[in-house]
Amino acid sequence: VDVSFAKNTVTLTQNSYRHIQQLKLKHYYLADQQVLGNPNFENQIRNQKGIFDRVDVIRSKQNEISDRTAKTSLPLNNTVEMQWNNNLIRKTPKVHNPLIDEHYLKDNFEYNEVSYFNISQGYDLAIQSPKWKDNLTRLFATTGLTIDRFNFSAYDYYYYTTYNHLFQVAVSKNFDYFYLSHAFNYDSFSDPIRKYMTNSLQLKLTDMLNLKFEQDYDLERRAATKNAYGVIFKPANNCWLIDLAYSDTLTDKQLSLNVGINYNNNVFTSFSTK
């Protein structure tokens, strides 16, 4: 054997890590819209002292209490958002299989997010106030850590004007054939303050079909406030999914169909109906 074609020492690289830090400054602005039509109808809508539709007023209050998006989103009329995002990514080489032609050169690494820490602060320029603190909107902070198949995550929304918190801390474990998740939620917007657990279970029947169960358990009432059952179908290409679910709450029962499209990074954009 020619020694020039042999190596006595072989170096194996296991994992490499990369820290990504982003500083973002975003500006949201919606200009005043031109309104054409019946001026009496316009005045009726804009009259804040009157009531345009009693049913819509009641529903809007319900959505204001229950809708998480309405609580956490920034005002878009004239707002500046400052973000500081941190991500730690792990790069792991895959085991080379010489029996698969041209596979190693195209798909030879796996990328996983090990941890993250993000902060977001909004500043409302539309508010006219001598105190700069009155222009501060919600403060959002989130963090997470993944070790093997164990995941820890937490987030908190803080509001300066009302001193309210919307907080969650969650732990989850991904097994071979099922997935478990437990989360503690704290919502000071509600009166009384809501403290509840969200428990989730997913069973992997096949590579494309999963069964899921989710429950909200009120710690003050010591009773379940929501039970949800569903079926998730996701093909092997991981490009889209169909989520069919049935939920039973204290106020109503709903059947929902959610279609998700995976554009990138295993993040599915949903188009849901009820």
XYZ file of C-alpha atoms in Angstrom:
274
model
C 0.000 0.000 0.000
C 1.337 3.406 -0.955
C 1.642 5.467 2.248
C 0.919 8.666 0.311
C -2.688 7.540 -0.024
C -3.111 6.595 3.636
C -3.792 8.689 6.743
C -2.689 7.575 10.148
C -4.584 10.351 11.924
C -8.179 11.261 11.130
C -9.824 14.343 12.662
C -13.594 14.156 13.159
C -15.522 17.380 13.651
C -18.644 16.759 15.701
C -20.520 20.019 16.249
C -19.995 23.695 15.546
C -21.950 26.615 16.973
C -22.878 30.041 15.684
C -24.275 32.986 17.620
C -26.530 35.295 15.608
C -27.292 38.753 16.992
C -29.716 41.156 15.327
C -30.577 44.763 16.129
C -33.713 45.984 14.378
C -35.520 49.298 14.263
C -39.000 49.127 12.724
C -41.463 51.910 12.024
C -45.194 51.276 11.591
C -47.303 54.025 10.083
C -50.877 54.064 8.792
C -51.968 57.395 7.332
C -55.480 58.770 7.682
C -57.776 57.220 5.129
C -60.109 59.068 2.797
C -63.737 58.152 3.454
C -66.405 58.424 0.780
C -70.097 57.702 1.219
C -72.937 58.617 3.552
C -71.735 61.257 6.081
C -74.461 60.274 8.574
C -73.189 56.691 8.542
C -69.604 57.858 9.019
C -70.549 60.104 11.972
C -72.453 57.240 13.540
C -69.373 55.021 13.423
C -66.975 57.699 14.652
C -69.240 58.785 17.516
C -67.475 57.225 20.487
C -70.156 58.293 22.958
C -72.917 56.499 21.096
C -73.378 52.806 20.375
C -73.325 51.741 16.762
C -74.344 48.114 17.279
C -74.976 46.663 20.729
C -74.200 43.115 19.604
C -70.906 44.167 18.047
C -69.961 46.071 21.204
C -70.463 42.948 23.320
C -68.508 40.790 20.907
C -65.682 43.303 20.717
C -65.347 43.218 24.499
C -65.249 39.411 24.421
C -62.548 39.442 21.773
C -60.619 42.069 23.718
C -60.558 39.788 26.740
C -59.919 36.476 24.999
C -57.890 37.408 21.929
C -54.175 37.220 22.674
C -53.245 39.061 19.486
C -55.178 42.162 20.513
C -53.209 42.306 23.757
C -49.743 41.677 22.392
C -49.703 43.509 19.039
C -48.314 47.020 18.647
C -50.420 49.991 17.523
C -49.752 50.570 13.838
C -50.779 54.208 13.418
C -47.306 55.670 14.167
C -45.068 53.405 16.257
C -41.362 52.621 16.433
C -40.275 49.144 17.540
C -36.775 48.329 18.771
C -35.686 44.683 18.728
C -32.633 42.843 20.057
C -32.586 39.204 18.954
C -30.067 36.494 19.892
C -29.910 32.930 18.571
C -27.439 30.106 19.152
C -27.412 27.607 16.244
C -25.771 24.169 16.314
C -24.415 22.648 13.100
C -24.083 18.850 13.135
C -22.624 16.754 10.264
C -24.709 13.829 9.136
C -23.345 10.317 8.740
C -22.147 9.906 5.177
C -23.825 7.109 3.264
C -21.745 6.344 0.139
C -24.571 4.249 -1.329
C -26.693 7.363 -2.026
C -25.442 9.210 -5.088
C -24.827 12.967 -4.716
C -26.640 13.012 -1.382
C -23.736 13.943 0.857
C -22.782 17.107 -1.015
C -26.308 18.557 -0.909
C -27.606 17.450 2.475
C -24.639 16.837 4.750
C -25.508 18.975 7.806
C -28.317 19.465 10.296
C -29.062 22.849 11.873
C -30.827 23.175 15.233
C -31.624 26.164 17.421
C -30.049 25.560 20.830
C -31.198 28.737 22.598
C -32.603 32.192 21.938
C -33.190 35.452 23.773
C -35.217 38.290 22.227
C -36.387 41.690 23.511
C -38.852 44.039 21.822
C -39.939 47.518 22.921
C -42.499 49.749 21.228
C -42.707 53.551 21.338
C -45.957 55.224 20.215
C -45.208 58.492 18.410
C -48.895 59.353 18.064
C -49.332 60.002 21.804
C -48.850 63.651 22.735
C -47.509 63.719 26.294
C -44.741 65.673 28.093
C -43.593 62.445 29.770
C -41.719 60.098 27.465
C -42.783 57.093 29.527
C -46.391 57.621 28.432
C -45.370 56.751 24.867
C -43.947 53.362 25.813
C -46.089 50.459 24.657
C -45.675 46.852 25.702
C -42.268 45.374 26.558
C -41.814 41.858 25.220
C -39.081 39.429 26.308
C -38.748 35.754 25.411
C -36.133 33.046 25.887
C -35.744 29.347 25.219
C -33.315 26.447 25.567
C -33.223 23.038 23.868
C -31.140 20.143 25.236
C -31.432 16.896 23.322
C -35.225 16.483 23.096
C -36.052 18.612 26.130
C -37.223 22.185 25.551
C -37.706 25.100 27.942
C -39.283 28.415 26.908
C -40.713 31.526 28.549
C -42.096 34.886 27.519
C -43.509 37.973 29.222
C -45.486 40.979 27.973
C -45.380 43.985 30.302
C -47.563 47.090 29.909
C -46.358 50.336 31.451
C -49.702 52.146 31.619
C -51.694 49.386 33.323
C -48.814 47.432 34.971
C -50.254 44.211 33.565
C -48.338 41.058 32.708
C -49.043 38.342 30.171
C -46.604 35.602 31.155
C -45.939 31.985 30.222
C -43.274 29.408 31.098
C -43.350 26.025 29.366
C -41.453 22.741 29.337
C -41.788 20.024 26.720
C -40.265 16.667 25.818
C -40.233 15.034 22.405
C -40.213 11.240 22.541
C -40.060 8.778 19.665
C -43.805 8.259 19.360
C -45.374 11.069 21.391
C -44.854 14.656 22.509
C -45.631 16.154 25.944
C -45.889 19.824 26.891
C -46.844 21.656 30.089
C -47.135 25.428 30.386
C -48.022 27.789 33.226
C -49.919 30.908 32.124
C -50.467 34.159 34.030
C -52.870 36.804 32.691
C -53.414 39.875 34.857
C -55.797 41.467 32.330
C -58.616 39.281 33.609
C -60.570 40.061 36.755
C -59.892 37.960 38.734
C -56.360 37.249 37.513
C -56.160 34.072 35.444
C -53.661 31.395 36.480
C -53.946 28.225 34.457
C -51.996 25.289 33.047
C -51.962 24.245 29.407
C -51.274 20.539 28.957
C -50.654 19.098 25.493
C -50.177 15.564 24.204
C -49.488 14.424 20.632
C -49.388 10.774 19.582
C -47.515 9.839 16.426
C -49.533 7.117 14.732
C -47.582 7.233 11.470
C -45.035 9.525 9.847
C -47.891 11.610 8.426
C -50.727 11.256 10.965
C -50.787 12.554 14.559
C -53.456 12.702 17.244
C -53.441 15.619 19.685
C -55.118 16.570 22.954
C -54.915 19.941 24.707
C -56.417 21.090 28.003
C -56.546 24.393 29.877
C -56.785 23.829 33.635
C -57.716 26.773 35.860
C -55.627 26.658 39.040
C -58.032 28.895 40.987
C -61.205 27.009 40.062
C -59.403 23.655 40.062
C -61.313 22.648 36.952
C -60.716 22.318 33.228
C -61.896 25.318 31.205
C -61.063 23.920 27.754
C -60.619 20.494 26.176
C -59.497 20.181 22.566
C -59.113 17.069 20.416
C -57.595 16.998 16.952
C -56.006 15.133 14.073
C -52.958 16.471 12.201
C -52.063 15.237 8.724
C -48.626 16.307 7.457
C -47.053 14.700 4.361
C -43.448 13.600 4.210
C -42.355 16.677 2.237
C -43.243 18.853 5.265
C -44.620 21.576 2.956
C -48.166 21.741 4.287
C -50.465 20.287 6.945
C -54.149 19.898 7.757
C -55.289 20.288 11.378
C -58.853 19.215 12.206
C -59.836 19.958 15.819
C -62.842 20.011 18.134
C -62.795 22.198 21.272
C -65.177 22.321 24.222
C -65.003 25.375 26.506
C -67.177 26.773 29.280
C -69.027 29.024 26.815
C -69.202 27.185 23.490
C -68.154 24.248 21.344
C -66.220 24.699 18.110
C -65.082 22.610 15.170
C -62.091 24.091 13.330
C -60.145 23.284 10.189
C -56.647 24.725 9.896
C -54.505 24.515 6.755
C -50.825 25.401 7.221
C -48.216 26.199 4.565
C -44.514 25.789 5.364
C -42.652 28.514 3.492
C -39.362 28.132 5.389
C -37.724 27.007 8.668
C -40.571 24.646 9.656
C -42.840 27.603 10.413
C -46.367 26.961 9.155
C -48.521 29.916 8.101
C -52.108 28.995 8.889
C -55.362 29.700 7.093
C -57.977 28.634 9.640
C -61.746 28.392 9.512
C -64.370 27.509 12.117
